[in-house]
Short mmCIF file of C-alpha atoms and ligand atoms in Angstrom, two decimals:
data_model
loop_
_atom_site.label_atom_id
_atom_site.label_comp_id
_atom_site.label_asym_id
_atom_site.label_seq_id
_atom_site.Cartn_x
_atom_site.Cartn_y
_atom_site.Cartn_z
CA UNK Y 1 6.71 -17.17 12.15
CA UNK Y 2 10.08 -16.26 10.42
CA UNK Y 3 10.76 -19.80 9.39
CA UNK Y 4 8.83 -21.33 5.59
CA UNK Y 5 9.51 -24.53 7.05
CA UNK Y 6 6.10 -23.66 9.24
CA UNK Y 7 4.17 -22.62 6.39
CA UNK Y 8 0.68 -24.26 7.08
CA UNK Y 9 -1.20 -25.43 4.24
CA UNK Y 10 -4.85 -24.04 3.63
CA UNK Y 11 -7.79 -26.04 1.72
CA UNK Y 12 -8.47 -23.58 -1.40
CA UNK Y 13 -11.80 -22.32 -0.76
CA UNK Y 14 -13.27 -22.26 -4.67
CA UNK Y 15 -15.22 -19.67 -5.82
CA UNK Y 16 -18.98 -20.77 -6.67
CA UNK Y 17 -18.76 -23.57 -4.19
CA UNK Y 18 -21.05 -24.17 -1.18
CA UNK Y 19 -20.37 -25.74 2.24
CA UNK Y 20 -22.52 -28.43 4.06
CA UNK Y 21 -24.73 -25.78 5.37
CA UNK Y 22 -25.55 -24.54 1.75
CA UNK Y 23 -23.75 -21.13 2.55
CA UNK Y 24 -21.83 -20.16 -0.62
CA UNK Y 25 -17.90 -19.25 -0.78
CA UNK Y 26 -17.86 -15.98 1.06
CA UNK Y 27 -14.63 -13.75 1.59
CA UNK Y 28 -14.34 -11.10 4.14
CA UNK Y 29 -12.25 -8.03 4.34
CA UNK Y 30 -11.43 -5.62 7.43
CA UNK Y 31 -12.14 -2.08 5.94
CA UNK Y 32 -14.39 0.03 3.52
CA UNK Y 33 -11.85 2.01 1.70
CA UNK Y 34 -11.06 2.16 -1.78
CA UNK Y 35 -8.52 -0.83 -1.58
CA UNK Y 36 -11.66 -3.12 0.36
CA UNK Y 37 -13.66 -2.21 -2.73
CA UNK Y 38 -11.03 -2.85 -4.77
CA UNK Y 39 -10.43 -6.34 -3.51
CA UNK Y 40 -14.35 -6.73 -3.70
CA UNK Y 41 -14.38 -6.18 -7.12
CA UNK Y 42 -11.80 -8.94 -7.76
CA UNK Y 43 -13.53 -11.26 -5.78
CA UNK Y 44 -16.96 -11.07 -7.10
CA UNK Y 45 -15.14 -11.52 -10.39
CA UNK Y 46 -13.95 -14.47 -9.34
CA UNK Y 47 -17.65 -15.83 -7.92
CA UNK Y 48 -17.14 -15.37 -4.81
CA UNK Y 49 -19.29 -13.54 -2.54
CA UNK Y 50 -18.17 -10.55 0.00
CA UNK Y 51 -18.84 -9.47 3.08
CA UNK Y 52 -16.80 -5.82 4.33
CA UNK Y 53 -16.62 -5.31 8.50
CA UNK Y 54 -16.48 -1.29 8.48
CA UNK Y 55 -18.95 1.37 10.38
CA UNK Y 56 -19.06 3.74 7.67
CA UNK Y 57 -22.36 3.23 5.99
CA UNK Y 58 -21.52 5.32 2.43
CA UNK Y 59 -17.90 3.27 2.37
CA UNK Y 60 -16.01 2.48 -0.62
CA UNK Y 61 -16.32 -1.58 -0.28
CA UNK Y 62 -19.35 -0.83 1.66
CA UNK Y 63 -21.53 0.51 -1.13
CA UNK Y 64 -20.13 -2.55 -3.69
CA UNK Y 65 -20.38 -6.02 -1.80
CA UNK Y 66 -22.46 -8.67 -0.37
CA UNK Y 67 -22.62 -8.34 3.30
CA UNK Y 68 -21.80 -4.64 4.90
CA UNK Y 69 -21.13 -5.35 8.93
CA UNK Y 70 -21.18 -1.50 10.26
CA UNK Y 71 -19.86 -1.92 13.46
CA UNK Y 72 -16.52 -0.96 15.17
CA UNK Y 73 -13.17 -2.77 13.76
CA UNK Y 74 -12.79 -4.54 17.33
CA UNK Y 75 -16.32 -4.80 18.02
CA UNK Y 76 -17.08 -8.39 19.18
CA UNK Y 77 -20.69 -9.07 17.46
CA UNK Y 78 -19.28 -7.84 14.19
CA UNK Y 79 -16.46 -9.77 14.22
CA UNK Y 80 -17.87 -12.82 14.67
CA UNK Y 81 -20.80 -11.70 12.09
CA UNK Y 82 -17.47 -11.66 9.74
CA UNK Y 83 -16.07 -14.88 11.15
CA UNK Y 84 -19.70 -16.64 10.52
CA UNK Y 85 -20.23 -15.00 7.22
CA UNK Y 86 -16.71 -15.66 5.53
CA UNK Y 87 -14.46 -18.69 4.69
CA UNK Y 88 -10.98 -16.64 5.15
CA UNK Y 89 -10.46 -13.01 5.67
CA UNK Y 90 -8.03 -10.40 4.96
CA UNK Y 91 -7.71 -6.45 5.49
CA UNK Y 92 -7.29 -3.55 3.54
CA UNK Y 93 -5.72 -1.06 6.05
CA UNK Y 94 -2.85 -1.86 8.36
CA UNK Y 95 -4.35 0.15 11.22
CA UNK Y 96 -6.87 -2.29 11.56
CA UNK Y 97 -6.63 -3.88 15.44
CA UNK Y 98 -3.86 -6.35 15.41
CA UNK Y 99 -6.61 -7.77 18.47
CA UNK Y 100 -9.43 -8.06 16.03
CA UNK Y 101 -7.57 -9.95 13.33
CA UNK Y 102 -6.05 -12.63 16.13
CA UNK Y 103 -9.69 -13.18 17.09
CA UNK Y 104 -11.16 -13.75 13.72
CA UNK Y 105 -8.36 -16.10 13.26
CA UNK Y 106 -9.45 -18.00 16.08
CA UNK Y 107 -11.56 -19.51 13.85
CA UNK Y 108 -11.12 -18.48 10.02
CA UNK Y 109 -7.93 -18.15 7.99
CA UNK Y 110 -6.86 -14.67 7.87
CA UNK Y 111 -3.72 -13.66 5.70
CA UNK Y 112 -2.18 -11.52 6.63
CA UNK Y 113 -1.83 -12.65 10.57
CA UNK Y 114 -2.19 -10.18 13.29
CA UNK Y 115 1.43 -11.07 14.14
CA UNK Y 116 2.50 -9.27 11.04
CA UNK Y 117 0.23 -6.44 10.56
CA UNK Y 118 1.31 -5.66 14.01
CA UNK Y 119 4.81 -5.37 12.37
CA UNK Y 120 3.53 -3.41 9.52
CA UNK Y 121 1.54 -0.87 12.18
CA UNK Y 122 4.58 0.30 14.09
CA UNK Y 123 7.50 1.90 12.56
CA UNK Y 124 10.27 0.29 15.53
CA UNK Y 125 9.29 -3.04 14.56
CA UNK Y 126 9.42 -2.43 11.07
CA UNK Y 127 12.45 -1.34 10.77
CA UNK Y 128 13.96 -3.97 13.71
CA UNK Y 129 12.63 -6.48 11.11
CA UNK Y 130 14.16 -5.23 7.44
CA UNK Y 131 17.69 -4.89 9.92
CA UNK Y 132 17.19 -8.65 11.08
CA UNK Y 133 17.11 -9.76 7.63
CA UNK Y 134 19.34 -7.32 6.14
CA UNK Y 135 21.53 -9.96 5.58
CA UNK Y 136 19.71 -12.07 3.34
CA UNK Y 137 17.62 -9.13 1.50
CA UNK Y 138 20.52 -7.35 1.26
CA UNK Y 139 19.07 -4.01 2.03
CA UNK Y 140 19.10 -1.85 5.32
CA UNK Y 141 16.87 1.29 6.21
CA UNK Y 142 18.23 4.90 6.93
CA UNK Y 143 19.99 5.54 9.69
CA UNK Y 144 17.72 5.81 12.56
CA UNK Y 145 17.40 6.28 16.46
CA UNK Y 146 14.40 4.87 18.81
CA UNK Y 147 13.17 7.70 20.33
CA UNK Y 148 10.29 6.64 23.28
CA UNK Y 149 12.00 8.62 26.40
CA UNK Y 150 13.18 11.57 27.44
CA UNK Y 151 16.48 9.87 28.12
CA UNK Y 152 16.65 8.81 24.73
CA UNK Y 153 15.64 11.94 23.08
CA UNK Y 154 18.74 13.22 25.11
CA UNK Y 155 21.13 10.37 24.05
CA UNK Y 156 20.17 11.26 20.10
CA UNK Y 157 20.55 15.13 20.84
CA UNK Y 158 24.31 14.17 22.28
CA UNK Y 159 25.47 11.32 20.20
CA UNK Y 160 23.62 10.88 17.13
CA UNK Y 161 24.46 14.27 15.28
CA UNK Y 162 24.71 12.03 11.78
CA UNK Y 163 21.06 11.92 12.10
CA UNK Y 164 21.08 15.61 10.79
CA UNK Y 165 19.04 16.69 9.51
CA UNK Y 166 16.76 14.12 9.82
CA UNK Y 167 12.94 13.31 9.80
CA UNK Y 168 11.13 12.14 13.37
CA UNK Y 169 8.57 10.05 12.17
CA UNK Y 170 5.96 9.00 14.82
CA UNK Y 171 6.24 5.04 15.39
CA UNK Y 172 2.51 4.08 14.65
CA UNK Y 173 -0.30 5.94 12.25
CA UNK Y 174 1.65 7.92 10.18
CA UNK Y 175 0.81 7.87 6.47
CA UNK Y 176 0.50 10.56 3.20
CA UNK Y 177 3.35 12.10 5.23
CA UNK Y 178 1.60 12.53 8.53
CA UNK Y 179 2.88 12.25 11.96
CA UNK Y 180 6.21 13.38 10.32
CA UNK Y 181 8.41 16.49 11.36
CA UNK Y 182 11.62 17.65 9.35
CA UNK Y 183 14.39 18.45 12.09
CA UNK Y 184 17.37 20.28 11.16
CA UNK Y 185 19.30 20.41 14.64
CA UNK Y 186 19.43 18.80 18.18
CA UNK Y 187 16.67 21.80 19.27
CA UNK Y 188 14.57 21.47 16.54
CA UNK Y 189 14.53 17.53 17.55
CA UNK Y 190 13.30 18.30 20.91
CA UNK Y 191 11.08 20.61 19.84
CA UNK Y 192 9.62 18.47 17.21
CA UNK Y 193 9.38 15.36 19.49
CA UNK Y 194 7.43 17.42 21.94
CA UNK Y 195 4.98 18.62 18.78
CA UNK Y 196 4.10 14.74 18.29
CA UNK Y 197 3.37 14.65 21.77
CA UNK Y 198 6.08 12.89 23.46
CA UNK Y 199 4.75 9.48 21.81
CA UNK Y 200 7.03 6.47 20.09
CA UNK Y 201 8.98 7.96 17.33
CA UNK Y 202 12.27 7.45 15.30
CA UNK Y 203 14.17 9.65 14.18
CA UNK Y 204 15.29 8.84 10.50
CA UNK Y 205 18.44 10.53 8.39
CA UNK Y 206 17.10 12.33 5.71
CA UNK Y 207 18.68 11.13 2.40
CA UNK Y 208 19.60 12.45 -0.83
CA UNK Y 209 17.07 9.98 -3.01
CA UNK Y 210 16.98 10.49 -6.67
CA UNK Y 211 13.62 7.91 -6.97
CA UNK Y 212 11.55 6.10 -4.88
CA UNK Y 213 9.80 2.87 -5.96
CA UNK Y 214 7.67 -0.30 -4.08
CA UNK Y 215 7.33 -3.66 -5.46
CA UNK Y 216 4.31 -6.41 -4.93
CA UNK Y 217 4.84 -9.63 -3.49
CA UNK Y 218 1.99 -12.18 -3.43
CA UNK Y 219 2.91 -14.89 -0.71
CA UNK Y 220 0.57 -18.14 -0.67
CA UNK Y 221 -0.24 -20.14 2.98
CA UNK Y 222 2.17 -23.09 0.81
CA UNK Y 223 5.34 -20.17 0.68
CA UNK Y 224 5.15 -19.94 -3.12
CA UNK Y 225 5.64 -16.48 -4.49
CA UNK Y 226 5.25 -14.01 -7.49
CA UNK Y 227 5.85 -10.63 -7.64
CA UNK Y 228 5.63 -8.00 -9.99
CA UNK Y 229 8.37 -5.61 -11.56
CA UNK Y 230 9.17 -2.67 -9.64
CA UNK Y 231 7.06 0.78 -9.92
CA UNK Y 232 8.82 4.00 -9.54
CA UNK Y 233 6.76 6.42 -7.58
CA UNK Y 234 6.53 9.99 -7.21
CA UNK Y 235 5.48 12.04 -4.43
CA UNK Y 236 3.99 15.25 -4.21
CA UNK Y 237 4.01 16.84 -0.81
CA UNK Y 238 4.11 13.54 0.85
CA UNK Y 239 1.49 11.92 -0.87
CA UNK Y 240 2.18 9.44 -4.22
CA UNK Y 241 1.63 11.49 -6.94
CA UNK Y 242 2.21 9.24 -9.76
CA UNK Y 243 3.79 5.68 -10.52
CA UNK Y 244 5.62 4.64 -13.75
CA UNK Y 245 5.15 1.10 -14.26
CA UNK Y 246 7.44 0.33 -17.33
CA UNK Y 247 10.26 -1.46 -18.67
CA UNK Y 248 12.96 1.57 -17.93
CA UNK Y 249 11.57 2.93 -15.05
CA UNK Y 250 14.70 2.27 -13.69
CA UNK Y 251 18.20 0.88 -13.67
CA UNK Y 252 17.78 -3.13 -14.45
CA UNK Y 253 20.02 -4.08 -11.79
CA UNK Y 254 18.42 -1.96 -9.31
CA UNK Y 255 15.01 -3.04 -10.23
CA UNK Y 256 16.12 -6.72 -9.74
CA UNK Y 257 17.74 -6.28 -5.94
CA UNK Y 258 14.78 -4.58 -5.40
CA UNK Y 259 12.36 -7.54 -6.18
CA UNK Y 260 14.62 -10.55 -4.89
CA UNK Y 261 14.72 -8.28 -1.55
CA UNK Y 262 11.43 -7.37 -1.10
CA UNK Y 263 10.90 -11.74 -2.30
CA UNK Y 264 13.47 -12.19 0.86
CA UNK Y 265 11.38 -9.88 3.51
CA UNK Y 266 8.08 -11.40 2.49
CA UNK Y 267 9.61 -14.74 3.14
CA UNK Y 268 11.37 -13.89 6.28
CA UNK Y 269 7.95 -12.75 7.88
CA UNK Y 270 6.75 -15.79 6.94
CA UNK Y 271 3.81 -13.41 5.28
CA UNK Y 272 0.80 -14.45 3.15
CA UNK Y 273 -1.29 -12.40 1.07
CA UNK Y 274 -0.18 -9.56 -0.92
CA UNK Y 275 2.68 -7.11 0.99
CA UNK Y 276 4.56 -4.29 -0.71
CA UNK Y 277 8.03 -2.88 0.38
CA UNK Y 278 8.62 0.62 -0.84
CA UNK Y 279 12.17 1.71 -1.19
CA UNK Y 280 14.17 4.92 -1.60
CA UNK Y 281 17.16 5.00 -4.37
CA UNK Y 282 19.98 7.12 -2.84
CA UNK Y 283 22.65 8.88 -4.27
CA UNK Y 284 25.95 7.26 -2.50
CA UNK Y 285 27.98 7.80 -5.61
CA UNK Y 286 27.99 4.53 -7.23
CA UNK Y 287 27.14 4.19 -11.16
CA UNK Y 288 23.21 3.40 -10.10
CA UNK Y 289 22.85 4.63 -6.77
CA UNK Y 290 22.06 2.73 -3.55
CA UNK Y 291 18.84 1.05 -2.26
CA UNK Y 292 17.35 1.72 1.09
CA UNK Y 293 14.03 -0.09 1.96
CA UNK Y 294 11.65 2.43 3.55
CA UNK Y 295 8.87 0.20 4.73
CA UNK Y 296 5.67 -2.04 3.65
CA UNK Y 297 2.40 -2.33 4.01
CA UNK Y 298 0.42 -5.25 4.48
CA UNK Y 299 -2.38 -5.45 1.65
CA UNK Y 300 -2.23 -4.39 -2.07
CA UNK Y 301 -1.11 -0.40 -2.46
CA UNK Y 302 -1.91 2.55 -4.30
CA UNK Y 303 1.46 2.01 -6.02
CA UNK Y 304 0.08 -0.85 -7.81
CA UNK Y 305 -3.54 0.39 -8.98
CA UNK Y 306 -1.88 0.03 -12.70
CA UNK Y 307 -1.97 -3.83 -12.37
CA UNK Y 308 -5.54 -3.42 -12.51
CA UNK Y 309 -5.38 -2.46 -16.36
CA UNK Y 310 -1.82 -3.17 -17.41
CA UNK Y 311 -1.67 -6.92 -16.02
CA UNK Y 312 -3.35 -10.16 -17.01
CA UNK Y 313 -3.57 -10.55 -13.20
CA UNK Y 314 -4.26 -7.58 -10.57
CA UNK Y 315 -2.22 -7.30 -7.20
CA UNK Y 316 -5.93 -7.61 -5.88
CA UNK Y 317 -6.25 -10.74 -7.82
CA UNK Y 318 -3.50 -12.06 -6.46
CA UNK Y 319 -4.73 -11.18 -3.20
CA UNK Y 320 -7.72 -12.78 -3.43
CA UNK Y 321 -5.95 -16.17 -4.51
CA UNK Y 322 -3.09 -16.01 -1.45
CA UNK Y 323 -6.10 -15.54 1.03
CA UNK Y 324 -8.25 -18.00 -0.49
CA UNK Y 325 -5.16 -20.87 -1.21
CA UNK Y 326 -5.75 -20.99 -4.95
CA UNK Y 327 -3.02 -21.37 -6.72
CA UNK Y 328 -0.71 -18.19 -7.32
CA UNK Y 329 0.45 -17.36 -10.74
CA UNK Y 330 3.09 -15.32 -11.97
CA UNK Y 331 1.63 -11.81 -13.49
CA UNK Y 332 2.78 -10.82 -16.51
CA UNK Y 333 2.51 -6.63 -17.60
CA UNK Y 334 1.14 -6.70 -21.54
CA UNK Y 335 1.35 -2.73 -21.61
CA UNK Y 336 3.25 0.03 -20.32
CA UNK Y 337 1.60 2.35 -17.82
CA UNK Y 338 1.72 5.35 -15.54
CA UNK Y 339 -1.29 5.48 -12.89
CA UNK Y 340 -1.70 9.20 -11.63
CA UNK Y 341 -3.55 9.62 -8.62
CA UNK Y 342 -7.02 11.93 -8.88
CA UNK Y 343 -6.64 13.92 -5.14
CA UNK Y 344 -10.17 15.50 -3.58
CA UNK Y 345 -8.19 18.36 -4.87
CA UNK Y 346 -9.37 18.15 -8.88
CA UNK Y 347 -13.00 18.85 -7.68
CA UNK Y 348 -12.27 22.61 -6.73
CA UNK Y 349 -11.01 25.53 -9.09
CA UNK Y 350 -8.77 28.22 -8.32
CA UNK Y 351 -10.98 30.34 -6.07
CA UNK Y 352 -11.96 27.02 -3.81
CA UNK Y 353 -15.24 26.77 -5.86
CA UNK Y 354 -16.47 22.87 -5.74
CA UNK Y 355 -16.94 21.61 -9.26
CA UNK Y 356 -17.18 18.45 -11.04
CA UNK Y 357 -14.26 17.73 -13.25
CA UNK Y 358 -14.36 17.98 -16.93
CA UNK Y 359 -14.35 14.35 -17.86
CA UNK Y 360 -15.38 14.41 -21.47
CA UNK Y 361 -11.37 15.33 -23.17
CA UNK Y 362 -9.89 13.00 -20.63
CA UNK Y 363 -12.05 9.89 -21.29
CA UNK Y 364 -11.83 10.49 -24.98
CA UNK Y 365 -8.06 10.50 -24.34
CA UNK Y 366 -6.83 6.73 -26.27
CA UNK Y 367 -5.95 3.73 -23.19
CA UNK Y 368 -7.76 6.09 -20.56
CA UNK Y 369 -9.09 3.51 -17.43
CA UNK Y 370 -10.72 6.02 -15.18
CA UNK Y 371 -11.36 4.43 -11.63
CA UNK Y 372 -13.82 6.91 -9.03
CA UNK Y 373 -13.68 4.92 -5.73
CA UNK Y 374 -17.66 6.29 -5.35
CA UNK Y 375 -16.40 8.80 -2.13
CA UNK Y 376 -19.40 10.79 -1.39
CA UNK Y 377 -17.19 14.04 -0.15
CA UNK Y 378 -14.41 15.51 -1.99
CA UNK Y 379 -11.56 17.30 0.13
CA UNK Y 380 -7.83 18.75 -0.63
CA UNK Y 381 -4.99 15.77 -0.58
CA UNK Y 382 -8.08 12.88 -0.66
CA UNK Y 383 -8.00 9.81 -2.82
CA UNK Y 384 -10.88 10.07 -5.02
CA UNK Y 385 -10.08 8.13 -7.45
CA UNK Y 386 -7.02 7.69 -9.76
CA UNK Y 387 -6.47 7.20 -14.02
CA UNK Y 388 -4.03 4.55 -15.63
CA UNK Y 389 -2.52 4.93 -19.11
CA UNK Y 390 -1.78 1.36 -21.17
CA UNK Y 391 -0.73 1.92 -24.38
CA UNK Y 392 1.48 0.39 -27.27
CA UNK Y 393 4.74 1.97 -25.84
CA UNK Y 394 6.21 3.95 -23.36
CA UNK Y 395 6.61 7.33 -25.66
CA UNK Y 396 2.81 6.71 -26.32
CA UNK Y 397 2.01 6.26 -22.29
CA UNK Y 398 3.50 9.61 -21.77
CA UNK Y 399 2.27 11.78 -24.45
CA UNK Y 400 -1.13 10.66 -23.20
CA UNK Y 401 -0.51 11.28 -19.32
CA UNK Y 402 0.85 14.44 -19.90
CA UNK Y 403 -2.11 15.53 -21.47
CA UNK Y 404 -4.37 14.07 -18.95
CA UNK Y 405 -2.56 15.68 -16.15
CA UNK Y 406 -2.85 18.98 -18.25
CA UNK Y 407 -6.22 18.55 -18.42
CA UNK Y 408 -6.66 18.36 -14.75
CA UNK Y 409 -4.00 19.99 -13.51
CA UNK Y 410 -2.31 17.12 -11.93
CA UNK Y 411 1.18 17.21 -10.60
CA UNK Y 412 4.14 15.17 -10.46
CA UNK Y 413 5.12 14.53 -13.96
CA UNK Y 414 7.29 17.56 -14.44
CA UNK Y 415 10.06 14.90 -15.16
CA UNK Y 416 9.03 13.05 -18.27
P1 LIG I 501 2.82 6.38 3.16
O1 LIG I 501 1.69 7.18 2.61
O2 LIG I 501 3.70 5.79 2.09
O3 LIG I 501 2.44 5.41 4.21
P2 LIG I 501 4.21 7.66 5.28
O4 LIG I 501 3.49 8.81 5.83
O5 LIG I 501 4.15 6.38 6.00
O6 LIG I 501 3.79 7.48 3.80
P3 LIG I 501 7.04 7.63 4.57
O7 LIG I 501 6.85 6.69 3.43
O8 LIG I 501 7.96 7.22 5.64
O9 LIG I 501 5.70 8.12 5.22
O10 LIG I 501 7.54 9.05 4.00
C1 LIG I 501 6.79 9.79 3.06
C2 LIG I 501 7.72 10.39 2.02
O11 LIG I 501 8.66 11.30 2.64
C3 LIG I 501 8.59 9.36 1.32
O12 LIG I 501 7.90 8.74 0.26
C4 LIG I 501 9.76 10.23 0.90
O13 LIG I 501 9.43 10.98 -0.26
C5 LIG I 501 9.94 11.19 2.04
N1 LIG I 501 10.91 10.63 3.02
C6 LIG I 501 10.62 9.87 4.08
N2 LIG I 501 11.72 9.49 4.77
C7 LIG I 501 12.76 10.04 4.13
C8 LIG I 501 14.19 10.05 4.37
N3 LIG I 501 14.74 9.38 5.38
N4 LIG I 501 14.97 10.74 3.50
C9 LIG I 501 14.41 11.42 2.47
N5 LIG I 501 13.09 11.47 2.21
C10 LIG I 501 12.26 10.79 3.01
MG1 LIG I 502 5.55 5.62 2.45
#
């Protein structure tokens, strides 16, 4: 799996076409969310008919494609519904069952494999995988410890005081900040671990970052591979906040060893499909600062929603063609942007009052692409939805997302 030389290659499935039985070109995701829908969209651009495996029945991809199998993710008549219905699958959510993807691929192409997504999924792997191929990415993670056992919860308290403080992040589901505890000494530690529940954790230095950003790497079944330039991101209270997706956004030479690594992880995994490695920029008192990869997720990310409307090819595009083995080409950005995500959040006032958001000013608002990702219920710190800003220049870009965000009350852009 960590070796191109056993890249496999994959008959293109073209859209439009038909097989023997008459059944037309049909791709298949694992999930209903907003990224399924997303990819749906892209497809059915494309010609190609959908089918979404996902027991919601009001879900994001759901509600917008072909075929909608409610069952279970791991449920065995819906998977091989999906199997039946589709010429190659992928997901949209790296919690999916690594089980369910290694059946499907039984008998379908899926990109990404189980054997990576079950990488992605669990935090100790993750980060015993950027170490292995620190050499040739040229990156490491924070400092970290393992902690699965009382004995080594022990061992960290006694020997691993550089840890401090440090975040204890729990090894599998974590995401928008959850499953995460900031520990400040050896007791807090133990008390934290025992607040997760005693299950699979590490515990990660916390470091001084002055940015964060991700990049997007599409990887065909042949090893060929684009990517796009980096995005600086910005969190607010663990969840992205906004991404500036510019030329500027960040030291050149940064932005570069940030693409050729995240190029070099892709590789090393031996991954197809569309995979993005987000990264923390770290003071360590050099003229740029330092890079530190954080981790990746297997499937396009929210971090790259701008492609959709800044990029003569989308990261969902691209995912699309890696599943399907069409040809990959390299993207190319024709406008500045900065996406700002629209959180459950927007649809209350002050008082906790539900209302619907004043659209009018902000759609009237020059290179405005709203995007609602048709969620039926709005709640505090959900992704409803999100707004990109293309316009003829960066200065432009801003002046226009800062009055967006004052519209609307959205944070995270304090620093532009
Ligand atoms: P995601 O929604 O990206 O999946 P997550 O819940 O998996 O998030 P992380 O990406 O590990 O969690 O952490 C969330 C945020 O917390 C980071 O984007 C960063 O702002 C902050 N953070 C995490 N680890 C560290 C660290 N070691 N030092 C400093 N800040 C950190
Ligand atoms: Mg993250």
């Amino acid at each position: 799996m960590n070796d191109s030389m056993h890249d496999t290659a994959m008959t293109p499935v073209f859209p439009g076409s038909e097989d023997a039985a008459g059944q037309r070109a049909t791709l298949g995701v694992m999930g209903g969310g907003q990224l399924g829908r997303m990819f749906v969209h892209a497809a059915q651009r494309l010609g190609y008919f959908t089918a979404v495996l996902e027991p919601d029945p009001q879900s994001p991809a759901g509600l917008v494609s072909h075929h909608h199998i409610q069952t279970d993710y791991d449920d065995p008549a819906g998977l091989a519904q999906l199997a039946q219905l589709c010429q190659a699958i992928t997901t949209e959510f790296e919690n999916v069952p690594a089980q369910a993807l290694q059946t499907l691929a039984l008998t379908r192409p899926v990109a990404p494999s189980a054997a990576v997504v079950g990488i992605a999924q669990n935090r100790i792997e993750e980060k015993a995988h950027f170490m292995a191929c620190a050499d040739v990415s040229g990156v490491t993670c924070a400092p970290y410890a393992v902690i699965e056992t009382p004995a080594q919860l022990q061992a960290v308290q006694d020997e691993r005081a550089d840890l401090l403080p440090g975040i204890l992040k729990t090894a599998r589901l974590g995401y928008d900040g959850k499953g995460q505890v900031r520990v400040g000494t050896a007791d807090e530690l133990a008390a934290a671990w025992a607040e997760l529940g005693g299950v699979a954790c590490v515990m990660e230095k916390m470091l001084p970052l002055t940015a964060e950003c991700s990049v997007l790497v599409a990887r065909g079944w042949d090893g060929q591979v684009v990517s796009f330039a980096p995005q600086r991101n910005v969190h607010v209270d663990g969840i992205l906040a906004v991404t500036h997706a510019y030329e500027g956004n960040m030291p050149p030479a940064l932005a570069t060893r940030a693409r050729e690594a995240a190029v070099s992880i892709a590789h090393h995994l031996g991954y197809v499909g569309v995979l993005c490695v987000e990264f923390f920029v770290v003071d360590d008192g050099s003229e740029h600062g330092g890079l530190v990869v954080n981790e990746m997720a297997p499937r396009p990310h929210n971090s790259g929603h701008y492609t959709l409307d800044a990029c003569d090819a989308s990261q969902f595009d691209l995912q699309v063609h890696a599943m399907a083995g069409l040809p990959l080409p390299q993207p190319r950005q024709h406008s500045p942007a900065i996406m700002l995500n629209l959180l459950g959040d927007v649809w209350f006032d002050a008082s906790g009052q539900r209302r619907e958001p004043d659209w009018s000013p902000v759609l009237s608002l020059p290179g405005m692409h709203l995007h609602l990702y048709g969620k039926l219920q709005a709640r505090a710190g959900r992704k409803m939805g999100h707004l990109t800003i293309t316009g003829p220049d960066v200065e432009n870009v801003k002046t226009v997302a800062r009055r967006a965000a004052g519209l609307l009350g959205l944070p995270g852009l304090d620093d532009i």
